[in-house]
CSV table of C-alpha atoms in Angstrom, one decimal:
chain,number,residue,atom,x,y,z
A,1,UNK,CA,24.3,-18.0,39.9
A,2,UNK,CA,25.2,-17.3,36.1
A,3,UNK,CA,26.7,-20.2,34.2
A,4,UNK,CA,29.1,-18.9,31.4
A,5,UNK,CA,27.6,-21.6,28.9
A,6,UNK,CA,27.3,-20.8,24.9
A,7,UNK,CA,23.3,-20.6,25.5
A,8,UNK,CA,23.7,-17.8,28.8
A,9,UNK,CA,25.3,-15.6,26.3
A,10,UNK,CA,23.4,-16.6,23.3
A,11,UNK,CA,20.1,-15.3,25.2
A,12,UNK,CA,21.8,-11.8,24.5
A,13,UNK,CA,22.9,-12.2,21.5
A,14,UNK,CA,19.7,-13.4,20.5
A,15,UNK,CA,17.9,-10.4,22.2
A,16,UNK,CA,20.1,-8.0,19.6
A,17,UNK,CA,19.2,-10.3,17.0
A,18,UNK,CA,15.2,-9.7,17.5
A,19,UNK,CA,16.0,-6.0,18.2
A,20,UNK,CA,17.5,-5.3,15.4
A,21,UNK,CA,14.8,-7.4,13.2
A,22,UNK,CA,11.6,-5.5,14.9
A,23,UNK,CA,13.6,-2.2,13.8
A,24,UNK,CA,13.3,-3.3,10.1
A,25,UNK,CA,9.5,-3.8,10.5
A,26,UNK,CA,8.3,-0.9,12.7
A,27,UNK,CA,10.6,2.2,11.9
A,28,UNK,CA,7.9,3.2,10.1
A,29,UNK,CA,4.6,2.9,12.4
A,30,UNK,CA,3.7,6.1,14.9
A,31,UNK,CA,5.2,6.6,17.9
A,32,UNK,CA,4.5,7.7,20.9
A,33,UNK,CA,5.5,10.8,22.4
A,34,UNK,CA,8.9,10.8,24.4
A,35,UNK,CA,9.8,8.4,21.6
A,36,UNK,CA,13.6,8.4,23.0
A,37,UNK,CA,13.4,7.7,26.4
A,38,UNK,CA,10.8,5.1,25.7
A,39,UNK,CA,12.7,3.2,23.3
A,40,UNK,CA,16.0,3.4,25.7
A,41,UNK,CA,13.8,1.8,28.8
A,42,UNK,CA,12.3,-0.8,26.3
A,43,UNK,CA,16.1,-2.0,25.0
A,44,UNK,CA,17.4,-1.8,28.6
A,45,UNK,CA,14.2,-3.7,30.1
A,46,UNK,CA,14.7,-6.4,27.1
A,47,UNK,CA,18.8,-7.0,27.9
A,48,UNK,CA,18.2,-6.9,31.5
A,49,UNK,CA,15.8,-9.8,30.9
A,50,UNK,CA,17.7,-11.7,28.5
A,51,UNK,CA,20.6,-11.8,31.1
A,52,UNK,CA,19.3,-12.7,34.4
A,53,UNK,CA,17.1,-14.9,32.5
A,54,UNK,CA,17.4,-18.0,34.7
A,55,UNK,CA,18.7,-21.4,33.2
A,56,UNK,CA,18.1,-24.2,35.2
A,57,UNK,CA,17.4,-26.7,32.4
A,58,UNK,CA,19.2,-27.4,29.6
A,59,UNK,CA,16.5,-29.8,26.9
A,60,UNK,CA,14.4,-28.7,24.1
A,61,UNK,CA,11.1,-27.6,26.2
A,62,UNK,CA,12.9,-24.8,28.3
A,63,UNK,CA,14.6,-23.1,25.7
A,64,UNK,CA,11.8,-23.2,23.1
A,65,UNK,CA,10.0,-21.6,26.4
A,66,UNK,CA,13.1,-19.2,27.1
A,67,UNK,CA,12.8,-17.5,23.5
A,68,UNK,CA,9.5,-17.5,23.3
A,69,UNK,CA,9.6,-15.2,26.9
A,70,UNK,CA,12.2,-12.7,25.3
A,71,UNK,CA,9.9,-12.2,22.6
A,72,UNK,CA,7.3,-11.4,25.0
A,73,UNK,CA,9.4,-9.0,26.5
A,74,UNK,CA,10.0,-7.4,23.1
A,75,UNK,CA,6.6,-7.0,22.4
A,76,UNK,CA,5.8,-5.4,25.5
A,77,UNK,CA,8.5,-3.2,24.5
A,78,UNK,CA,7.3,-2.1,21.1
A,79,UNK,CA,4.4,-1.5,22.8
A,80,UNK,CA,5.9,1.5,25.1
A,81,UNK,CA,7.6,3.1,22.2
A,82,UNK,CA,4.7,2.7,19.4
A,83,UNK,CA,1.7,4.4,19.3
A,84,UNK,CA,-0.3,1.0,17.2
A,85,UNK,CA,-3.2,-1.7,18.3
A,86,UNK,CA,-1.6,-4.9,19.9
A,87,UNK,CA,-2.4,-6.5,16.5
A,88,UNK,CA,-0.3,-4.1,14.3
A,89,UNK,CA,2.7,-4.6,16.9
A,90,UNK,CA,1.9,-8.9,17.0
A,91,UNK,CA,2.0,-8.6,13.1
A,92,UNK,CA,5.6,-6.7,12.8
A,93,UNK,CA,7.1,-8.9,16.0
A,94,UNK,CA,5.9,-12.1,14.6
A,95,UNK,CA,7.5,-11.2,10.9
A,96,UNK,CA,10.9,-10.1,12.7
A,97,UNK,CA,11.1,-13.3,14.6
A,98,UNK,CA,10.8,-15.1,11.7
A,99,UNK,CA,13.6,-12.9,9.9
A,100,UNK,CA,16.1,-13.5,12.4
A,101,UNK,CA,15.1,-17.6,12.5
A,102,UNK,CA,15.4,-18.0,9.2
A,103,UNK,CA,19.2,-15.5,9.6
A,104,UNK,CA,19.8,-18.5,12.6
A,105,UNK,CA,19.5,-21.0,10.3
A,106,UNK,CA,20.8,-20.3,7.2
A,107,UNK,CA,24.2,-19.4,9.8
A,108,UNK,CA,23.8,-22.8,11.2
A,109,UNK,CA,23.6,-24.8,7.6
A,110,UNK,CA,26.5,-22.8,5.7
A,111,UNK,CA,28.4,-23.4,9.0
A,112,UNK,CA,27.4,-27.5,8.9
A,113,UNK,CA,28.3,-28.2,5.5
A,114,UNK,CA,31.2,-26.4,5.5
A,115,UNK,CA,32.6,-27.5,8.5
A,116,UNK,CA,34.2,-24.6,9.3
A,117,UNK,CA,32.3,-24.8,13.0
A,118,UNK,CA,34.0,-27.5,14.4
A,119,UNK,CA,32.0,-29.3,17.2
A,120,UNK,CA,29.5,-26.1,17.1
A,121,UNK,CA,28.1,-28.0,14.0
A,122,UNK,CA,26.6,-30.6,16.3
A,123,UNK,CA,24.3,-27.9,17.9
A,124,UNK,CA,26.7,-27.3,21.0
A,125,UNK,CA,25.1,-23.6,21.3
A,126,UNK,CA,22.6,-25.6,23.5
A,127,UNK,CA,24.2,-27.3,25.4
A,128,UNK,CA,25.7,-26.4,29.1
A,129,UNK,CA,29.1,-27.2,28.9
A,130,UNK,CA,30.0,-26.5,25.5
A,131,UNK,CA,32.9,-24.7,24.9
A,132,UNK,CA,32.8,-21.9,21.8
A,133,UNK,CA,34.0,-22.6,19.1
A,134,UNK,CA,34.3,-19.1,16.8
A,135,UNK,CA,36.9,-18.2,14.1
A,136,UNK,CA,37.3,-15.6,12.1
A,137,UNK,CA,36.0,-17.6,9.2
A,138,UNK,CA,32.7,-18.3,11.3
A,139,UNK,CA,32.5,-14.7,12.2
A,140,UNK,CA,32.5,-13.0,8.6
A,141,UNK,CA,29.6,-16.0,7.9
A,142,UNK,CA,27.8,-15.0,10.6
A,143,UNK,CA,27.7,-11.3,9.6
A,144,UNK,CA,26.6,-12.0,5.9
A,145,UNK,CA,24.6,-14.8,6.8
A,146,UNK,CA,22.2,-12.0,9.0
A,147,UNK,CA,23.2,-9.1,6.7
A,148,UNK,CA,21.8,-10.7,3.8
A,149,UNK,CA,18.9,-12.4,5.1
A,150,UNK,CA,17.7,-8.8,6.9
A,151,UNK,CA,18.7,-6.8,3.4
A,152,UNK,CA,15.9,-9.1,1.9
A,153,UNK,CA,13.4,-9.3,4.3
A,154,UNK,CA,13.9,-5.2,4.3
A,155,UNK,CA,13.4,-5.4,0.4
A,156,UNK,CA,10.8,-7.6,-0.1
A,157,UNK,CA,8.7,-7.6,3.4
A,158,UNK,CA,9.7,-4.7,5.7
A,159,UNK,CA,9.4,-1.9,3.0
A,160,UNK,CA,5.7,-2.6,1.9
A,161,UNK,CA,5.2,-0.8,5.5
A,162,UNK,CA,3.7,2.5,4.9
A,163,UNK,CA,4.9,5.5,7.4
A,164,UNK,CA,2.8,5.9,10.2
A,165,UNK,CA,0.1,3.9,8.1
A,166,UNK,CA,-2.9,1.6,10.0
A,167,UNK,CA,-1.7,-2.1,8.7
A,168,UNK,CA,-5.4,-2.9,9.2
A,169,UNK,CA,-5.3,-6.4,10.3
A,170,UNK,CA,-8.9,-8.0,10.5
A,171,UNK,CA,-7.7,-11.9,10.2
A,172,UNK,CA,-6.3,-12.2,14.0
A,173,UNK,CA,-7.3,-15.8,13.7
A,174,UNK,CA,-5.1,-16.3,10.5
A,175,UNK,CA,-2.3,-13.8,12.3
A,176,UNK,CA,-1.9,-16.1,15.6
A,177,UNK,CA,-2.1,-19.5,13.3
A,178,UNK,CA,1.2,-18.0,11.5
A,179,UNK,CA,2.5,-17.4,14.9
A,180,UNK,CA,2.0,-21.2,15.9
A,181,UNK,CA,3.9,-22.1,13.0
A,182,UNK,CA,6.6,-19.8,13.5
A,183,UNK,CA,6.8,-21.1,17.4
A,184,UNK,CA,6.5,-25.0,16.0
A,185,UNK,CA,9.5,-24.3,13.6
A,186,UNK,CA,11.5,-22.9,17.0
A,187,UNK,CA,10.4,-25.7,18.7
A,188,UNK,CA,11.6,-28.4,16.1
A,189,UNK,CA,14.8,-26.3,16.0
A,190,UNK,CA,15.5,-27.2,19.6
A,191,UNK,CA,14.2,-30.6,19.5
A,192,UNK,CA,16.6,-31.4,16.2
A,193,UNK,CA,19.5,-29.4,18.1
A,194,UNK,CA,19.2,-31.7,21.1
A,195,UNK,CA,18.8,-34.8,19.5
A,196,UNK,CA,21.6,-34.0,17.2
A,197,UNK,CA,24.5,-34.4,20.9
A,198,UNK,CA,23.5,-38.3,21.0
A,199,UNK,CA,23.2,-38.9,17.1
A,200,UNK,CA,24.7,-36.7,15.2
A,201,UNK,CA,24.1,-36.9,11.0
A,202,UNK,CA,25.0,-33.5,9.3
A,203,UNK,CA,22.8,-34.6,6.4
A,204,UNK,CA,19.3,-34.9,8.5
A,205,UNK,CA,20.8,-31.8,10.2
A,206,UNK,CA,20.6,-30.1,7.5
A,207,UNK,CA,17.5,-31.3,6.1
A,208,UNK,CA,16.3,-30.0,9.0
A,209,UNK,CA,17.3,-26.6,9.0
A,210,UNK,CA,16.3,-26.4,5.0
A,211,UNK,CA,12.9,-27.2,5.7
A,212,UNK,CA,12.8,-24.6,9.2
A,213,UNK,CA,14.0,-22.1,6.7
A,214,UNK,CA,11.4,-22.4,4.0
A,215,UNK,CA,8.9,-22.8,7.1
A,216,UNK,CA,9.6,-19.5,8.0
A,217,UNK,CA,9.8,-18.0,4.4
A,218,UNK,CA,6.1,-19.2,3.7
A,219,UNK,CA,5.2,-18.3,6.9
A,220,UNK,CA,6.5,-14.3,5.8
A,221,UNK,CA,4.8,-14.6,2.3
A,222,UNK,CA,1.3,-15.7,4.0
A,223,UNK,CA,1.6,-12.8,6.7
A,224,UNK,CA,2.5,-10.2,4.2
A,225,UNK,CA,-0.3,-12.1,1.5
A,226,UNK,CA,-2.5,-11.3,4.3
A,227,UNK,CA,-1.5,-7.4,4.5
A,228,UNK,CA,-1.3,-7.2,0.7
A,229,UNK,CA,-5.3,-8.2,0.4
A,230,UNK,CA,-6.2,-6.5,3.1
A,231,UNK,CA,-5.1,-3.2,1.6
A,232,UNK,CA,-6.5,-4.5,-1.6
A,233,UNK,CA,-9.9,-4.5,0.0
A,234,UNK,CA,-9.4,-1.3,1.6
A,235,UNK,CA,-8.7,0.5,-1.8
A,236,UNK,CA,-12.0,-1.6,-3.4
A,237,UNK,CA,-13.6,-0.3,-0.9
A,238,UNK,CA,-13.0,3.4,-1.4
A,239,UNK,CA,-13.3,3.1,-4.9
A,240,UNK,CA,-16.8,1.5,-4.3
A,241,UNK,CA,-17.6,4.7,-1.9
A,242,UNK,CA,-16.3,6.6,-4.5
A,243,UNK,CA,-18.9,5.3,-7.1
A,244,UNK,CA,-21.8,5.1,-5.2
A,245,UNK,CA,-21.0,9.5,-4.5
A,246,UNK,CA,-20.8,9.0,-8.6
A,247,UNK,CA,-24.0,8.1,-8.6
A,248,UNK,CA,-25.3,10.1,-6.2
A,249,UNK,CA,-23.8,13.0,-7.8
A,250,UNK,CA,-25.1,12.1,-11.4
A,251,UNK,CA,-28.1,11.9,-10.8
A,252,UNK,CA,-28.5,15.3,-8.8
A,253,UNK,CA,-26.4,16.7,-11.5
A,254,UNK,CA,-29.1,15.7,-14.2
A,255,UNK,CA,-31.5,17.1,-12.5
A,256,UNK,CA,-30.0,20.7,-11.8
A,257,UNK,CA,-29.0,20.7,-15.5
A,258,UNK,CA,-32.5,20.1,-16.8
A,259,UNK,CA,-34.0,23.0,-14.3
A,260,UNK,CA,-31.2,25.3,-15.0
A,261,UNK,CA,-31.9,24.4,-19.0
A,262,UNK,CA,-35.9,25.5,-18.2
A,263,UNK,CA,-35.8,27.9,-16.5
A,264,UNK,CA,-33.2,29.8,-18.8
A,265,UNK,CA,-35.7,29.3,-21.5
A,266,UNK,CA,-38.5,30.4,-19.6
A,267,UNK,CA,-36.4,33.7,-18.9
A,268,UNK,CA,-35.4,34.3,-22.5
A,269,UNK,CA,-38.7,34.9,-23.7
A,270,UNK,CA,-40.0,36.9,-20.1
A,271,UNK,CA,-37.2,39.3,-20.7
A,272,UNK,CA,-38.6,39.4,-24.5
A,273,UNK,CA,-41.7,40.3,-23.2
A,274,UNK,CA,-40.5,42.7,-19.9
A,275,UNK,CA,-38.3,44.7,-22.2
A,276,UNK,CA,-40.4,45.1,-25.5
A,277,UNK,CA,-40.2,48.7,-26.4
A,278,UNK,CA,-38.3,49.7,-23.1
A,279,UNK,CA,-35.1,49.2,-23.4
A,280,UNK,CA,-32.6,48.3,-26.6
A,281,UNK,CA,-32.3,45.2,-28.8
A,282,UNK,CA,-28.6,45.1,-28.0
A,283,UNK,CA,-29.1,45.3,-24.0
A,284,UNK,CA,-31.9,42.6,-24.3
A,285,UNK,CA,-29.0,40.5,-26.5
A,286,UNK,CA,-26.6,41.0,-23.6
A,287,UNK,CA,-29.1,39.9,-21.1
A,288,UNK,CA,-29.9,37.0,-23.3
A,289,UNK,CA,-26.2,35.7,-23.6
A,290,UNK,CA,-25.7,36.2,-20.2
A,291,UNK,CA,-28.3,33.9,-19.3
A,292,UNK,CA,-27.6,31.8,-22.0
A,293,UNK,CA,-23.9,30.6,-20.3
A,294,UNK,CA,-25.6,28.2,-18.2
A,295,UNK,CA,-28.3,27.2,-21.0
A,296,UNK,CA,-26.9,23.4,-21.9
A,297,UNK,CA,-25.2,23.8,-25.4
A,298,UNK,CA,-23.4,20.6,-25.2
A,299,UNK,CA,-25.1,18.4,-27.9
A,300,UNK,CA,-23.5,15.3,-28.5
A,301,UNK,CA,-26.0,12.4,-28.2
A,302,UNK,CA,-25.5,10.8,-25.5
A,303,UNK,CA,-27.8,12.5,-22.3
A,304,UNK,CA,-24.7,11.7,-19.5
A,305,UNK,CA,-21.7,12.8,-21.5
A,306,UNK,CA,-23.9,15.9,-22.4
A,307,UNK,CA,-24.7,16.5,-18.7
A,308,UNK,CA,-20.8,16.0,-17.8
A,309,UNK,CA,-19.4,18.2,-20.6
A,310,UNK,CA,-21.7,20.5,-19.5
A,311,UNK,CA,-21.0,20.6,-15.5
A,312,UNK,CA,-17.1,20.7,-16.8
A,313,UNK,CA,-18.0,23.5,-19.5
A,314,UNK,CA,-18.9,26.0,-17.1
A,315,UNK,CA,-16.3,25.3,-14.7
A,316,UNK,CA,-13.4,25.9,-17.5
A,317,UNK,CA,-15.2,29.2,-18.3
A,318,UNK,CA,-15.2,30.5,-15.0
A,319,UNK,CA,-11.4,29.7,-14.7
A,320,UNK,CA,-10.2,31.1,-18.0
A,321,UNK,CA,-9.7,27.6,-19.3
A,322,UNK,CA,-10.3,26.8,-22.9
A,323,UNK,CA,-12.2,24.0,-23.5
A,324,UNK,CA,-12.6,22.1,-26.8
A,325,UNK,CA,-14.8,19.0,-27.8
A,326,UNK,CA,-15.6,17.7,-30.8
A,327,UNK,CA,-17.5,14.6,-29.5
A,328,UNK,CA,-19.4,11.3,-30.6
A,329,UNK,CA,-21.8,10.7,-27.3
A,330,UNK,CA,-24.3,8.7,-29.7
A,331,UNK,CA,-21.3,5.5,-29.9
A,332,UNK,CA,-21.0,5.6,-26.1
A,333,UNK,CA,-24.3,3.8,-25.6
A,334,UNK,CA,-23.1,0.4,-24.9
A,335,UNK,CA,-22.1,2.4,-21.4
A,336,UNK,CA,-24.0,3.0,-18.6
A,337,UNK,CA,-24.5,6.6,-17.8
A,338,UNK,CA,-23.2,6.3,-14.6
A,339,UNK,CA,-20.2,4.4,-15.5
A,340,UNK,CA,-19.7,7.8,-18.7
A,341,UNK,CA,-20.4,10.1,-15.8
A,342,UNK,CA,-17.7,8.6,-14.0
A,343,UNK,CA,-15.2,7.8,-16.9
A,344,UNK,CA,-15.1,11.2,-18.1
A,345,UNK,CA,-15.3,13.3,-15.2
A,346,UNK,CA,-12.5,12.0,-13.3
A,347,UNK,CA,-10.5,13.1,-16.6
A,348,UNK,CA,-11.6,16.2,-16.7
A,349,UNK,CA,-11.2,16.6,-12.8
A,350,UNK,CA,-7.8,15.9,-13.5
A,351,UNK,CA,-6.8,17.7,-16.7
A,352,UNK,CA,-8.8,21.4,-14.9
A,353,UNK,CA,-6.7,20.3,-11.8
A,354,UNK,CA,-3.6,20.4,-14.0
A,355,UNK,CA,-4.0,23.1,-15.9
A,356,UNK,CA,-5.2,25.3,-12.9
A,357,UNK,CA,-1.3,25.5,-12.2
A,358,UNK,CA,-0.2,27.3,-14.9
A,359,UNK,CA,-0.9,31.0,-16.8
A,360,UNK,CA,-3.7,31.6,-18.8
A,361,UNK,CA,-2.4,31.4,-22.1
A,362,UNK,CA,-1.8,27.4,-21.3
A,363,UNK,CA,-5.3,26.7,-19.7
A,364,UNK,CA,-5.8,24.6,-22.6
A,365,UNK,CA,-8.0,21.1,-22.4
A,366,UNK,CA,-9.1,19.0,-25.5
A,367,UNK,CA,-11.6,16.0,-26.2
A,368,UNK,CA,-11.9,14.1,-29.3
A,369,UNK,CA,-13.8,11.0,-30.2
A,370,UNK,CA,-12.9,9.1,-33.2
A,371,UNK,CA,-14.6,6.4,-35.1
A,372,UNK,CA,-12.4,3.4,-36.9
A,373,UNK,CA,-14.1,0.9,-38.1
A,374,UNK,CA,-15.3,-1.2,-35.2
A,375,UNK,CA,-12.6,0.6,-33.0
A,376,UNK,CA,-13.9,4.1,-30.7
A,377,UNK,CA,-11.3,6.0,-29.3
A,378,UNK,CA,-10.8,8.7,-26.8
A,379,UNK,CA,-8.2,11.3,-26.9
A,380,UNK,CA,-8.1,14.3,-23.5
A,381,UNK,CA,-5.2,16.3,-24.0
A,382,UNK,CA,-4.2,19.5,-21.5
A,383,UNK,CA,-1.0,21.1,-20.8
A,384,UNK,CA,1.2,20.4,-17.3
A,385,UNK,CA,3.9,22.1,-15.3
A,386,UNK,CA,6.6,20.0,-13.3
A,387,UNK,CA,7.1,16.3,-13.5
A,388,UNK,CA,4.5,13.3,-13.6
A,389,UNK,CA,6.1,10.1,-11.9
A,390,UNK,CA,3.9,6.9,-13.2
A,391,UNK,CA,3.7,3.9,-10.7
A,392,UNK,CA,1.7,0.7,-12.4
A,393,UNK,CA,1.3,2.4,-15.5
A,394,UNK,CA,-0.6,5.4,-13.8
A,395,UNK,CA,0.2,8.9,-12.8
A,396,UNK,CA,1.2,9.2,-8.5
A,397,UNK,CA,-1.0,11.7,-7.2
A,398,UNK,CA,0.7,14.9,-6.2
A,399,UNK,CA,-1.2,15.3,-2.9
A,400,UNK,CA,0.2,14.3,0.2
A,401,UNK,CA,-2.6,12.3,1.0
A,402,UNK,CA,-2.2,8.9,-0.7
A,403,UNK,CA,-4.7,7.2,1.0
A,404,UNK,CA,-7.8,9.1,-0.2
A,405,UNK,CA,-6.4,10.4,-3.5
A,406,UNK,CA,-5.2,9.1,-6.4
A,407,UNK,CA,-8.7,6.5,-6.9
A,408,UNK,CA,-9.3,9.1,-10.2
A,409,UNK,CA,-7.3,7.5,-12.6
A,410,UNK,CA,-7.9,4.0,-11.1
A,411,UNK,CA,-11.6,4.6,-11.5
A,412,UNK,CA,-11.0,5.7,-15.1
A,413,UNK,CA,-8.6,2.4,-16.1
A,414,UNK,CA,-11.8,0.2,-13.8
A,415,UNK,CA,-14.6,1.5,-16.1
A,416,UNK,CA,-12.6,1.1,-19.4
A,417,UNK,CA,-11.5,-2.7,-18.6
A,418,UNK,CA,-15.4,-3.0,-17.5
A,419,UNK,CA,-16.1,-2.8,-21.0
A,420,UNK,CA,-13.4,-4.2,-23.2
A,421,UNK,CA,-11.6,-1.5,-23.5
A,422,UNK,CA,-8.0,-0.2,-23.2
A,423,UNK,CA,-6.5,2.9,-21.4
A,424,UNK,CA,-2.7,4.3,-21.8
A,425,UNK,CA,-1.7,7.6,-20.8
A,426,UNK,CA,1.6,9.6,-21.3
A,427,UNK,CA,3.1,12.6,-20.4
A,428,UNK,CA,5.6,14.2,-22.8
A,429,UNK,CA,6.6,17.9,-23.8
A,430,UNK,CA,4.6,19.6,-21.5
A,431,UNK,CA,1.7,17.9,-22.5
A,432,UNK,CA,-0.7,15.0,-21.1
A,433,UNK,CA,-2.8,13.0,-23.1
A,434,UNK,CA,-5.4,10.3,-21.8
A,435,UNK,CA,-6.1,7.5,-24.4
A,436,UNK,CA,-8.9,5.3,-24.3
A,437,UNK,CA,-10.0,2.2,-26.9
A,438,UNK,CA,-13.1,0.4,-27.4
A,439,UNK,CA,-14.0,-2.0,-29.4
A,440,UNK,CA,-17.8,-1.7,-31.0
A,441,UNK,CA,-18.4,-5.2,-33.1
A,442,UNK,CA,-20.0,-6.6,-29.2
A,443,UNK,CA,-22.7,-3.6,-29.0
């Protein structure tokens, strides 16, 4: 029943190949509960497969069609073991089977122009008498032929998996096409192999398996170009939720601080009339500054800044934080009020958020504006406790929740390339400082 040809074994070997490839790409995707014994039924169900796997042709048609079922089977697997949509699962099989093609290849070329693969370099895996032909020579190139090629597909593809993250795949059109080329590479692979008993010419053989491998290679770079944009958009569009609430929020904000503003001078001079000749100058004084905390006394010519500084002002003073400004709003009118609103309340978000860590005595926040020439700067400074790691020239957000924080800063860096500008931040002695530049000759 079971022929001991080079292919019947292969179809196992090939079977721990994939395996191991799919464990690169979904290690990191959720799993389902009973995560062991799922994952021991879906390796035995894929071995038992590979092995009784019938083989009653040996040409190019059958054995495209043979390892095109085992990767069914695999699927189906991951599928038991991983909690994903069939999409997410197509998307990391697909990129594995392309891994361990190009592995396949790369073996096969080193092996036919070295000729250390004696009659194997004719493509005798296929064929159903062929004898093995294995040294130890052949082995250790076999090793770091799939050693390396997984190492880097781990490096540069596999890691760019986020744990137990959605890999949010819209384009299943795009997804299957890179699937048909993957498949027509595998299919040209057996056709070449079998061609390659009756006229065998190491040159077109390897000129084959060159242009499978860089096939497969571009195949990997447009799958994970896909993943890469379509996290891109994700992020654009949280930042773009995130500015419309801006918005929203500034606009409400605007009007709470004019009321508030009103009615605390509508009160001032009621309690001037209520308490004339009842009660003391100095408890009518403490009344007064009381009510005057939430009286707007941010002045600095520019209607949003004044409205932010303002919000943040009274926020620092209910915290124990010291807050200092000595600001220019008036320069800031080449920037729409939303856009200021934005700018410089995600930095002062940030800096309170920092400082709220540590004692009173270091609640400290600055802001300067400063006027070169045609040059504007911005300078927030506050004090920090523990370490800041930067990733693209930003700060990585301490929360745990990556995916909805950690927009602040990219918001801030959005607004100041809007208009010309330059950001840099730095963290050093304890102390943060946000830096922004604009330019002022194109008002």
């Amino acid at each position: 029943m079971f022929e001991s040809t080079q292919l019947f074994w292969y179809k196992l070997v090939f079977m721990t190949e994939l395996l191991l490839g799919e464990t690169l790409f979904v290690h990191r995707l959720k799993r389902r509960g009973g995560f062991a014994w799922r994952a021991a039924v879906a390796v035995a169900v894929c071995y038992a497969v590979a092995f009784f796997f019938p083989l009653p042709f040996y040409n190019a048609v059958y054995t495209s069609f043979l390892f095109l079922a085992l990767f069914i089977v695999t699927v189906g697997g991951l599928l038991l073991c991983f909690d994903e949509p069939l999409v997410n699962i197509l998307f990391c099989a697909i990129a594995a089977y392309s891994v361990q093609h190009i592995a396949y290849q790369l073996y096969n070329l080193i092996i036919g122009l070295t000729g250390l693969g004696g009659d194997a370099t004719s493509g005798g895996l296929y064929e159903e008498n062929s004898e093995p032909y294995y040294t130890v020579y052949t082995g250790m190139i076999y090793a770091m032929s799939y050693a390396f090629v997984y190492w880097l597909a781990f490096l540069l593809f596999a890691n760019r998996i986020k744990k137990n993250g959605n890999l949010r795949i819209r384009s299943v059109a795009l997804l299957l096409m890179l699937a048909v080329v993957v498949f027509v590479c595998i299919v040209i692979n057996a056709v070449v192999t079998y061609n390659s008993y009756e006229n065998y010419d190491s040159t077109y053989l390897a000129s084959a398996q060159l242009s499978i491998i860089i096939g497969c290679v571009l195949a990997l770079c447009l799958q994970f170009g896909l993943l890469s944009n379509r996290n891109l958009e994700t992020e654009l569009g949280k930042v773009y939720h995130l500015w419309r609430e801006e918005r929203r929020q500034y606009a409400a904000s605007k009007a709470n601080i004019d009321l508030i503003n009103l009615k605390c001078h509508d009160l001032k001079h009621q309690i001037r009339r209520i308490g004339g000749g009842q009660m003391s100058e100095r408890a009518m004084k403490e009344i007064e500054d009381a009510i005057s905390i939430y009286d707007s006394s941010v002045k600095t010519g520019n209607s949003a800044l004044d409205i932010i500084l303002t919000e943040k002002s009274l926020l620092c003073g209910r915290n124990n934080i010291t807050f200092t400004c000595v600001a220019d709003g008036g320069r800031l009118g080449f920037i729409d009020d939303v856009d200021i609103y934005t700018l410089f309340g995600n930095a002062l978000d940030n800096a309170i958020e920092a400082v709220l860590r540590l004692p009173d005595d270091m609640r400290v926040i600055s802001l300067t504006t400063k006027e070169n020439g045609d040059l504007f700067s911005v300078n927030l400074r506050n004090f920090y406790a523990g370490e800041v790691r930067f990733e693209g020239g930003l700060p990585v957000t301490t929360k745990s929740d990556r995916d909805y924080h950690g927009f602040g800063m990219k918001s801030i860096r959005n607004i100041v390339e809007k208009y010309g500008g330059d950001m840099s931040v730095s963290a050093d002695g304890n102390v943060f400082s946000l830096n922004m530049l604009f330019g002022l000759s194109g008002e």
